[in-house]
Coordinates of C-alpha atoms (C1' of nucleotides) in Angstrom, one line a residue:
Chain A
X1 CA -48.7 13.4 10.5
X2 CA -52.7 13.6 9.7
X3 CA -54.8 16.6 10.2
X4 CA -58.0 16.3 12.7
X5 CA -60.1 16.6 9.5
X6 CA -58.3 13.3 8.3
X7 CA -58.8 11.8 11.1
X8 CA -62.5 12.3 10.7
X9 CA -63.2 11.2 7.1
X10 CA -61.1 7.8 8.1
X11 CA -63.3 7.7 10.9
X12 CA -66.8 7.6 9.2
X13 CA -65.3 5.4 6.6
X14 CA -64.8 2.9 9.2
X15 CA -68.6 3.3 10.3
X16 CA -70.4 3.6 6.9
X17 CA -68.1 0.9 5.8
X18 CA -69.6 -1.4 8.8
X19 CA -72.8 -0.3 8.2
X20 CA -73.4 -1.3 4.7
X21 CA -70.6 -3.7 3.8
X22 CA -69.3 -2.7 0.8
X23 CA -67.2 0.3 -0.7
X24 CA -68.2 3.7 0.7
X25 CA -70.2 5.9 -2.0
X26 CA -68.8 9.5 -2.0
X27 CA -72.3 10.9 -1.9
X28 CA -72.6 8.7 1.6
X29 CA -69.7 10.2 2.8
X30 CA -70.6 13.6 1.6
X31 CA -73.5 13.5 3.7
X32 CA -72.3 11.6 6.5
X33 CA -69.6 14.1 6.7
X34 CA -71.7 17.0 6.1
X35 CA -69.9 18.5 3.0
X36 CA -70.2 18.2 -0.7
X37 CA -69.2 15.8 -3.0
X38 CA -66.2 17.2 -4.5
X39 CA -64.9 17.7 -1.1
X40 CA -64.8 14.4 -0.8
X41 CA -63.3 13.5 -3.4
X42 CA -60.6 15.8 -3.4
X43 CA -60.0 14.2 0.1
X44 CA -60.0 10.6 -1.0
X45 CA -57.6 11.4 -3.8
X46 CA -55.2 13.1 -0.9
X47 CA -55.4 9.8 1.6
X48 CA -55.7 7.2 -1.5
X49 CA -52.1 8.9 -2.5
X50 CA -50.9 8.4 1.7
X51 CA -52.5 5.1 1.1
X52 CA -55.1 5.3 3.8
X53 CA -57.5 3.8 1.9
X54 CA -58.3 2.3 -1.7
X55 CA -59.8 4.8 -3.8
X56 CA -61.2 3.8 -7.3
X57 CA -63.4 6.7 -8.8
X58 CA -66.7 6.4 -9.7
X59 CA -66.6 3.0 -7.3
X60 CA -66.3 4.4 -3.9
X61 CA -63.9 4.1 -1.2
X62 CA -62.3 1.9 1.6
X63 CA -59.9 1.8 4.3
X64 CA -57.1 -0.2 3.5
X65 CA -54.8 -1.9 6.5
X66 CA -52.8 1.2 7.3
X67 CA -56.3 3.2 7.3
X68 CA -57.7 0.6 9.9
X69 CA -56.1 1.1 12.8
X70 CA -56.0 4.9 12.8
X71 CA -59.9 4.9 12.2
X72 CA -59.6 2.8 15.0
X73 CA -57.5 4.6 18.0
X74 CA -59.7 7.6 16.9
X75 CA -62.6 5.5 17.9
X76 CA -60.5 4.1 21.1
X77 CA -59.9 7.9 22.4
X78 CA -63.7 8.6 21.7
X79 CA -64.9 5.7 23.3
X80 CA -62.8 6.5 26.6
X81 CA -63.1 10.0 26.4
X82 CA -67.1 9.5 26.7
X83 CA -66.4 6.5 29.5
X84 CA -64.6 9.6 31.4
X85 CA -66.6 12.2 30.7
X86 CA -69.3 10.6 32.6
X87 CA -67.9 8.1 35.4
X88 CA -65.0 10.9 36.2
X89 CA -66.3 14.5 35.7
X90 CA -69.8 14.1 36.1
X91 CA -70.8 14.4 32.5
X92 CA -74.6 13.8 31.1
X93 CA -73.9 10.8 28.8
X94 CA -76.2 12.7 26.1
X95 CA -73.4 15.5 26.2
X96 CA -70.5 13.3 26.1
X97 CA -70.6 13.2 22.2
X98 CA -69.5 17.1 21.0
X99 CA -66.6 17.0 23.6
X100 CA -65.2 13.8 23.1
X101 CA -65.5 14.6 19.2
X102 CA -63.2 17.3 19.6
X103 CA -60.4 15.7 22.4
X104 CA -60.4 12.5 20.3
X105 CA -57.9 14.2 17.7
X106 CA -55.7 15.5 20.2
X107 CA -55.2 13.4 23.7
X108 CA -51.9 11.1 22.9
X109 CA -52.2 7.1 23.1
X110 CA -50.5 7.6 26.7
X111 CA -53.5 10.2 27.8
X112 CA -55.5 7.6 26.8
X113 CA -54.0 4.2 28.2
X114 CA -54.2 6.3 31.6
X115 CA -57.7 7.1 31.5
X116 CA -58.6 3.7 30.5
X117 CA -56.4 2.1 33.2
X118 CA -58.8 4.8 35.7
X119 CA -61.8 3.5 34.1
X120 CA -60.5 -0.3 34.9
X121 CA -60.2 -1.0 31.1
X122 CA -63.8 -0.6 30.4
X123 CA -65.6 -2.6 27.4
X124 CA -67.7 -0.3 26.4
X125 CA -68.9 3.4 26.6
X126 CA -71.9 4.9 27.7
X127 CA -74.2 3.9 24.9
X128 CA -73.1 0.4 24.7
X129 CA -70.1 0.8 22.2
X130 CA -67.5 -1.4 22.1
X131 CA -63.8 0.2 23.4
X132 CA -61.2 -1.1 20.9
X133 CA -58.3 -2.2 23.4
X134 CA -54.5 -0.7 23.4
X135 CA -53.7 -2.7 20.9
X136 CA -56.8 -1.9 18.6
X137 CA -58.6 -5.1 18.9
X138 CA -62.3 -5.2 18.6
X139 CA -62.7 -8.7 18.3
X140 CA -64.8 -8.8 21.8
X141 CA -67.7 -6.4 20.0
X142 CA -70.5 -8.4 19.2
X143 CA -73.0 -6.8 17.0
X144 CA -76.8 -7.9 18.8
X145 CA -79.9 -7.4 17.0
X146 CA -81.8 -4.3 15.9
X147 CA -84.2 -3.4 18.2
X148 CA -86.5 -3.5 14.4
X149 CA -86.1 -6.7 14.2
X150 CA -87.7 -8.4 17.5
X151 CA -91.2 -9.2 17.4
X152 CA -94.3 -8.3 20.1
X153 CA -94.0 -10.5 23.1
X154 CA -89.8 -10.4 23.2
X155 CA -87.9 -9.6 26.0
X156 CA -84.7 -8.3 25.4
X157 CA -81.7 -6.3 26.4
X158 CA -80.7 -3.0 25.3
X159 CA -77.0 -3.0 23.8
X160 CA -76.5 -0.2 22.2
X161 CA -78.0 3.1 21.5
X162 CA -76.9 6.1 19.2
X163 CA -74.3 8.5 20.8
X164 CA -74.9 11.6 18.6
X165 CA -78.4 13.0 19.5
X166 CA -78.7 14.5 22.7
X167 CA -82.5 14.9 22.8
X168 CA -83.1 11.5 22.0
X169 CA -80.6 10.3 24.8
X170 CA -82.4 12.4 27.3
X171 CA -85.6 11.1 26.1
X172 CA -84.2 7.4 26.4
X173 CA -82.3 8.0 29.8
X174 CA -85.7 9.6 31.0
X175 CA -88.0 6.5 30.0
X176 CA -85.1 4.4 32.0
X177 CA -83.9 2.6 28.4
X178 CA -80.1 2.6 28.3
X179 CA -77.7 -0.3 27.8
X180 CA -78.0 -3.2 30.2
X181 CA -82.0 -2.4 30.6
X182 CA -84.4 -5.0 29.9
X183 CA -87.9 -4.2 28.0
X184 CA -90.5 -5.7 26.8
X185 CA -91.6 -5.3 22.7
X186 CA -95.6 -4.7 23.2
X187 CA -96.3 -3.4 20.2
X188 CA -95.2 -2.7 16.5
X189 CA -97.2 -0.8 14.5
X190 CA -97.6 -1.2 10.7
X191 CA -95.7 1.9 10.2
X192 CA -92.4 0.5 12.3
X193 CA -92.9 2.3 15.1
X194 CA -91.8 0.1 18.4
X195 CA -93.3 0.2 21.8
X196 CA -91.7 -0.8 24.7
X197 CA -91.9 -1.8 28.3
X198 CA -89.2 -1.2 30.0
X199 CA -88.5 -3.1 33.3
X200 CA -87.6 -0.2 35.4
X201 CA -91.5 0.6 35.4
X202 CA -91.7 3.9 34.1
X203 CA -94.4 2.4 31.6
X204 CA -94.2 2.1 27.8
X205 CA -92.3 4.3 25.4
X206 CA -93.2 4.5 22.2
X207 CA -90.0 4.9 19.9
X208 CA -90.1 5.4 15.4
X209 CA -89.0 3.0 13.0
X210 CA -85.5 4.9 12.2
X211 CA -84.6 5.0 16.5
X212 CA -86.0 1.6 16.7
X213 CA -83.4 0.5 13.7
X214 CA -80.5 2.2 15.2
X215 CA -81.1 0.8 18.8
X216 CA -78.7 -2.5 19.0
X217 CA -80.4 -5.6 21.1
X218 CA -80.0 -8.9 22.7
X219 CA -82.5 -11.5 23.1
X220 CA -83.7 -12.8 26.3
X221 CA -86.2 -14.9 24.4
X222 CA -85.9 -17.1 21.8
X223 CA -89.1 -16.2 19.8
X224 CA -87.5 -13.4 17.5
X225 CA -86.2 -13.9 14.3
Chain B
X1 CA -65.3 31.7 16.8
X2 CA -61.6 31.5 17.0
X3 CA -58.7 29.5 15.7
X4 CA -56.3 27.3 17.8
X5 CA -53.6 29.3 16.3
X6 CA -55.0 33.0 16.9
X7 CA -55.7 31.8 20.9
X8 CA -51.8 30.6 20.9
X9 CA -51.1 34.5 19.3
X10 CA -53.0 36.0 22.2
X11 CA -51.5 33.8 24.4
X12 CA -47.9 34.6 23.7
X13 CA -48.7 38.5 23.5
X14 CA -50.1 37.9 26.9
X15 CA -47.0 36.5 28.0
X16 CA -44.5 38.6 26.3
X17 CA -46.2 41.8 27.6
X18 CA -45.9 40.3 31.4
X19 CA -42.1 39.9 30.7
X20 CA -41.0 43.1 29.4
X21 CA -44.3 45.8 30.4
X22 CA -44.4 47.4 26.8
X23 CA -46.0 46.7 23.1
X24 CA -44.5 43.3 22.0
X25 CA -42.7 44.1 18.8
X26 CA -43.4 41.6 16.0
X27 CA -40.0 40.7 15.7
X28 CA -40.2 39.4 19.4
X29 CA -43.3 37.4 18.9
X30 CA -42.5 35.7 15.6
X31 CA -38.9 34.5 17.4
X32 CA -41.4 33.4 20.6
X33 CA -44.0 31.5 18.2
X34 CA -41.5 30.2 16.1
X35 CA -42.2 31.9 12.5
X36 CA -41.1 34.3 10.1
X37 CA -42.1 38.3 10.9
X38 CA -44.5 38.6 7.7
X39 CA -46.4 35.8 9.4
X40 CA -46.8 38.1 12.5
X41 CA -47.9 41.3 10.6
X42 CA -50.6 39.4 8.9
X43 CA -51.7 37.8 12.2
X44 CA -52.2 41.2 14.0
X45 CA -53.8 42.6 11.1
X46 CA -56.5 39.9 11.8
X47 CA -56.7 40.2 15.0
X48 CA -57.0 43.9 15.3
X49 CA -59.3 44.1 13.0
X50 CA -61.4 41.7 15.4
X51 CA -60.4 43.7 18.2
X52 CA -58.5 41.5 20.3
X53 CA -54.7 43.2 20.0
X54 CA -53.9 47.1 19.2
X55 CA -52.1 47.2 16.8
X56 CA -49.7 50.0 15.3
X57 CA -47.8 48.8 12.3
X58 CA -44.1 49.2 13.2
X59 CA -44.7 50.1 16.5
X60 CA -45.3 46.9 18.1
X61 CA -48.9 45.0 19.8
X62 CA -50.7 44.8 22.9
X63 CA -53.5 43.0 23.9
X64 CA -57.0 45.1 23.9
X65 CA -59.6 44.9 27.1
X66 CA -61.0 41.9 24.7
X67 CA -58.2 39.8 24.2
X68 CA -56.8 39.7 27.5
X69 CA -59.7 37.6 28.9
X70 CA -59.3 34.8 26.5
X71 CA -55.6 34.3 26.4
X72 CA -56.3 34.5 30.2
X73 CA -59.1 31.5 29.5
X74 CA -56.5 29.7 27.3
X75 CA -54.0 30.0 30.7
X76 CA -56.6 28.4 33.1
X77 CA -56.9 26.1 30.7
X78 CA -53.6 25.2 30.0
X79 CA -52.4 24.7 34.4
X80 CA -55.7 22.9 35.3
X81 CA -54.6 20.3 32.7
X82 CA -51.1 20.4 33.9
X83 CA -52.1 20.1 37.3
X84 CA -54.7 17.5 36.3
X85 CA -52.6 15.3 33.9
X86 CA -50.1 15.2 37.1
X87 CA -52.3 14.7 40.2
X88 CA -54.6 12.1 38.5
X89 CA -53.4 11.0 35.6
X90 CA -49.7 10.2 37.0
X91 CA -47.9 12.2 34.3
X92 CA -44.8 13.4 35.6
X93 CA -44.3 17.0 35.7
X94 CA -41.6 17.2 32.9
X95 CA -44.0 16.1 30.4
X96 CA -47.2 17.8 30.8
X97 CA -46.5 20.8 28.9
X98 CA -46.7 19.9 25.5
X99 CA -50.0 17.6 26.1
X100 CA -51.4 20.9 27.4
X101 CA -50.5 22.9 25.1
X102 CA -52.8 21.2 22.7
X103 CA -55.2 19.9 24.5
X104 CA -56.0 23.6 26.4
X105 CA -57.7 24.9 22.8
X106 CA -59.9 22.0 22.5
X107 CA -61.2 21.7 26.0
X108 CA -64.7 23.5 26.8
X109 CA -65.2 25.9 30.0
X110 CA -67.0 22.8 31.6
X111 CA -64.6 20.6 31.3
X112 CA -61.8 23.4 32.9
X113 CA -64.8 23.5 35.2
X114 CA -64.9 20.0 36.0
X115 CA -61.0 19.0 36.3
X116 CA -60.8 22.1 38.8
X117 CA -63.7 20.8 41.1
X118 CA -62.1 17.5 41.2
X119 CA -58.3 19.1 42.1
X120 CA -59.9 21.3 45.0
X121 CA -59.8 24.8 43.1
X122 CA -56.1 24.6 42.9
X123 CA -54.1 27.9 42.7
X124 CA -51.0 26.9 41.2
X125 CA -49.9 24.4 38.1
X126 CA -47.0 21.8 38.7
X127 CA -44.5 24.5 38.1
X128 CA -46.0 26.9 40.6
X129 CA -47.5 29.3 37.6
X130 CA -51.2 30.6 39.4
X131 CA -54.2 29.3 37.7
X132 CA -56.9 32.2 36.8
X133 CA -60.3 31.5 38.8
X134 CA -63.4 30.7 36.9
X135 CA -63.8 34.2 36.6
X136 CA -60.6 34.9 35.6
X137 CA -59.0 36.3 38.1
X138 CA -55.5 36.7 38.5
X139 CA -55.1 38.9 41.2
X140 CA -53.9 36.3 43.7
X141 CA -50.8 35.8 42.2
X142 CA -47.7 36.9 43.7
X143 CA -44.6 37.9 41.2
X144 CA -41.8 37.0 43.1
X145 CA -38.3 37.5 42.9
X146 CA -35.8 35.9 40.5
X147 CA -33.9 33.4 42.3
X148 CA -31.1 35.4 40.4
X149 CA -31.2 38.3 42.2
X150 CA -30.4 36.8 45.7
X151 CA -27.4 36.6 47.7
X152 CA -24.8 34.1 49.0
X153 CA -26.1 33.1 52.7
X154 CA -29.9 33.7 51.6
X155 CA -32.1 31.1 52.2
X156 CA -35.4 31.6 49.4
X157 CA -37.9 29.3 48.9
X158 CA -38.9 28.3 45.3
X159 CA -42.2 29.6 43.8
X160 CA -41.8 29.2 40.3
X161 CA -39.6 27.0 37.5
X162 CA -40.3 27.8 33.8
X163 CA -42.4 24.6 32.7
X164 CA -42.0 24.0 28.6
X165 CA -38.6 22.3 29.0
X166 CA -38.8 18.8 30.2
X167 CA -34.7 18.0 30.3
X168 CA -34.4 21.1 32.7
X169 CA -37.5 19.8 34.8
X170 CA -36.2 16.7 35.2
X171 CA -32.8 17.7 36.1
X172 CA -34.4 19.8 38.8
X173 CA -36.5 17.7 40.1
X174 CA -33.9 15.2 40.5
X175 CA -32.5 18.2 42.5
X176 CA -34.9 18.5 44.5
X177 CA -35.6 21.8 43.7
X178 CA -39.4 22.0 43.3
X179 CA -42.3 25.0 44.2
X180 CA -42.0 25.0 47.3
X181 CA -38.6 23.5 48.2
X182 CA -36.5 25.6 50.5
X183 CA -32.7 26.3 49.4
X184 CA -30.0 28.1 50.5
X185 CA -27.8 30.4 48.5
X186 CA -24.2 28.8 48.5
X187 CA -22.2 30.7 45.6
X188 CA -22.9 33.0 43.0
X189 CA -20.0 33.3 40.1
X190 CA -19.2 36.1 38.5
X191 CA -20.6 34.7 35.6
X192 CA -23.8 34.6 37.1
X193 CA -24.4 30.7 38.0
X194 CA -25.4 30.3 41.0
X195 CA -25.1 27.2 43.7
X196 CA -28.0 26.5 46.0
X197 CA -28.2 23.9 49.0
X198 CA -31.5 22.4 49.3
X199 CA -33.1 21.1 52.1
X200 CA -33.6 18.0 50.6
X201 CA -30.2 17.3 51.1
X202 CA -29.4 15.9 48.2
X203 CA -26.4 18.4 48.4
X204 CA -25.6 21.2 46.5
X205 CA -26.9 22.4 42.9
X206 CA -25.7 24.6 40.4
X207 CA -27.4 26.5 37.9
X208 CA -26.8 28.6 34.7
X209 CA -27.8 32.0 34.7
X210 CA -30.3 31.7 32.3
X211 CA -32.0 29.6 34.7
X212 CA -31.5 31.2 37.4
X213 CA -33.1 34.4 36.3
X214 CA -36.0 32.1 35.2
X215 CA -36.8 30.6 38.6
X216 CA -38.8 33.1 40.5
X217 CA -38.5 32.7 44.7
X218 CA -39.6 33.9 48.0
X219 CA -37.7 35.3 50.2
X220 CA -37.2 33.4 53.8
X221 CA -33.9 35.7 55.5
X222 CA -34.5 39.4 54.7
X223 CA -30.4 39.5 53.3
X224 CA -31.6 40.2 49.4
X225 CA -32.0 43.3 48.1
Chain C
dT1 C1' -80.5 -0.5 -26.2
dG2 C1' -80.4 4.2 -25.9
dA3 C1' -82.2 8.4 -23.6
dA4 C1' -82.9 10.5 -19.3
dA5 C1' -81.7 10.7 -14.6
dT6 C1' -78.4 10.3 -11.1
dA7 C1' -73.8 10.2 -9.3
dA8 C1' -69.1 11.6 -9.5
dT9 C1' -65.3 14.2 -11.1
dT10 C1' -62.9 18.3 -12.9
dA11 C1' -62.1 23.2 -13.0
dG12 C1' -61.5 27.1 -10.8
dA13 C1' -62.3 30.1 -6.6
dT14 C1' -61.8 31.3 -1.5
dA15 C1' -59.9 31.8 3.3
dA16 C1' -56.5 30.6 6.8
dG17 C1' -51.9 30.3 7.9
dG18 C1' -47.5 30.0 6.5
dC19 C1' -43.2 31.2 3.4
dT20 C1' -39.5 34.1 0.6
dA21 C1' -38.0 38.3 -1.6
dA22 C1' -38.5 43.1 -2.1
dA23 C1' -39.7 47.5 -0.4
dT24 C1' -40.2 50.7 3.3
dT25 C1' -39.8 52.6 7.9
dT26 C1' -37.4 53.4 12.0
dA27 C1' -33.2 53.5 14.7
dT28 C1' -28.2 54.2 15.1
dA29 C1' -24.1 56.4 14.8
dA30 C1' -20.5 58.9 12.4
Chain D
dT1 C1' -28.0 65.3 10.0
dT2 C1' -27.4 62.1 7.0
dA3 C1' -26.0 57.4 5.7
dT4 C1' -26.2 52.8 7.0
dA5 C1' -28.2 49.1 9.7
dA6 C1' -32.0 46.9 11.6
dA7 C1' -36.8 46.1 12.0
dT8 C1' -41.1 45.8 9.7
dT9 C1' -44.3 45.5 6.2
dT10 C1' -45.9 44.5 1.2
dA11 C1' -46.2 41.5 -2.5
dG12 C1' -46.8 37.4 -4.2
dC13 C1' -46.8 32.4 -3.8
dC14 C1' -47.9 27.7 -1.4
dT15 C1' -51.0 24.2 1.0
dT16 C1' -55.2 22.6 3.1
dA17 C1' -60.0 22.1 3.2
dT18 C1' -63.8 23.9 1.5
dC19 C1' -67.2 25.7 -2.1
dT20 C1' -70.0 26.3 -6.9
dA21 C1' -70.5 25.4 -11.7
dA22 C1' -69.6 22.6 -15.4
dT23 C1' -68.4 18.2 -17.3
dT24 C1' -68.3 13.3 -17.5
dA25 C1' -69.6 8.5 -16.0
dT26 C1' -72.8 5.2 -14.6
dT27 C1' -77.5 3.7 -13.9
dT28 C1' -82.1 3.0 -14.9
dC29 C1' -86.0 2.1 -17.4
dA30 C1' -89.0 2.6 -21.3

DNA sequence: TGAAATAATTAGATAAGGCTAAATTTATAA
DNA sequence: TTATAAATTTAGCCTTATCTAATTATTTCA
């Protein structure tokens, strides 16, 4: 079918695609994928031919509608696998990421309906990301604010945070910010660092510009942006 | 570290040495893997060279004080998902083989861990196959006899079915001939099938040679030699 | 607009795991 | 014990996913 390596590129595709909407730069993906370029484009020529995605060289790259849904149930299995990891066998969810990496390429669609249906058809994984469902609709993700953007004085909820750095999850679980919590922006400095007070009273954190970017939001107030 | 592939190779020398207590010839193992003999040779070549197998070109390969603890790793693996995917994950036995086939390389020593904390430290897969202990350990399993060597009038109770085909599963479980199940000897034809009665009264069963030699039993009467 | 810088591709190599065909070793049996 | 049969290994090739070095496009900016 499609090798595990595949898998992966049509994988980050989907996510650099979504970050910067537009056609994915092979020296993005390079790095993203941690390879080099001709790598990459070797491998776009290979799925561009299965028609996985559109590949025009020198312009980038993007999934086309038979590419979608297998970046997609990748991202299901991950999601879940994560979700299990921690509410079934006790997982850390800053260690969920490596493991659920791996499994994602190789637990069938029905190990995975059964685990969601254990997990009560979650919506989300432990750092806030949306589950697609069984049929590989994400239509219930909303996308929420960066945490970058709010200004001193908001309150608001913590959505989503980055799955792949353990160290920074510990820190984060450890100063009580993790989806669902509530803090309060206190400061910003000039240099985009954020400072936060979180509700659960542990006192502020202060977090840099590039975690602060990556860290997804909802308002409770109005008075952001 | 190591390949998918080479664990499967140290797996299935693991196994074929149990069967027949000698060197596994390449010829057997490239039948039992399913690929040509050259394929083989160059295998072992590998793997000696790493250590894991001794290797004597045309005299056959056995696994080396190194090898046998990971195919014995791979094993653990491979039941605790069995026995997992079927206690809480409602697969039925006939099926679990082939999800943990694949899924056993891919699976850390924690997550083994894990799955056999939540199943209670169980002993035996689905099939009645022991699991190794976190350790390893393999000492607590029992050989048993083959339910082909038994005679008419014995009554055995089933310890083990052979577990990677799912047609035959099925057919014995509709049986009710299951780990555990008690039968009685009814017939055995000259051509080696043999007819059991088990207590499930579902009336009597006959079976092939083939799988008769493949069913390994307890003894209940003391009539078999 | 054209030269320099940057990005991307092509060319050619490597390692893993597989294959077929040919050569070699071991086993069998007359 | 020697000729044939069977088993095994060698030789050489293929594919996948990667690399480095060299070439070619595309941008950028003076």
């Amino acid at each position: 079918m499609l090798s595990a390596i595949m898998e992966d590129y049509l994988k980050a595709i989907y996510y650099l695609q979504n970050e910067a909407d537009d056609r994915v730069r092979t020296s993005v993906l390079a790095e993203y994928m941690d390879v080099e370029q001709p790598t990459v484009t070797s491998m776009m020529k290979k799925l561009s031919e299965r028609d996985f995605v559109l590949y025009e060289p020198y312009r980038g790259v993007e999934l086309t509608d038979t590419g979608v849904p297998i970046a997609l149930e990748i991202i299901r299995h991950h999601r879940l696998l994560e979700r299990y990891l921690t509410d079934h066998l006790e997982y850390d969810w800053a260690e969920v990421h490596d493991e659920a990496d791996r499994l994602e390429h190789h637990i069938s669609s029905k190990f995975a309906d059964r685990i969601a249906e254990q997990l009560g058809q979650p919506a989300v994984d432990p750092h806030g990301d949306p589950i697609p469902t069984a049929n590989l609709d994400v239509s219930g993700a909303k996308d929420g604010e960066r945490l970058a953007d709010h200004q001193v004085g908001d309150s608001v909820q913590i959505v989503r945070v980055p799955d792949t750095d353990p160290d920074l999850l510990r820190y984060l679980s450890k100063h009580g910010i993790l989806p669902g919590t509530v803090v309060d922006v206190v400061e910003i400095a000039p240099f985009g660092m954020v400072t936060l007070d979180p509700d659960s009273g542990d006192g502020p954190v202060a977090l840099p510009e590039e975690v602060a970017c990556s860290i997804s939001t909802q308002s409770l107030t109005q008075s952001s942006h």
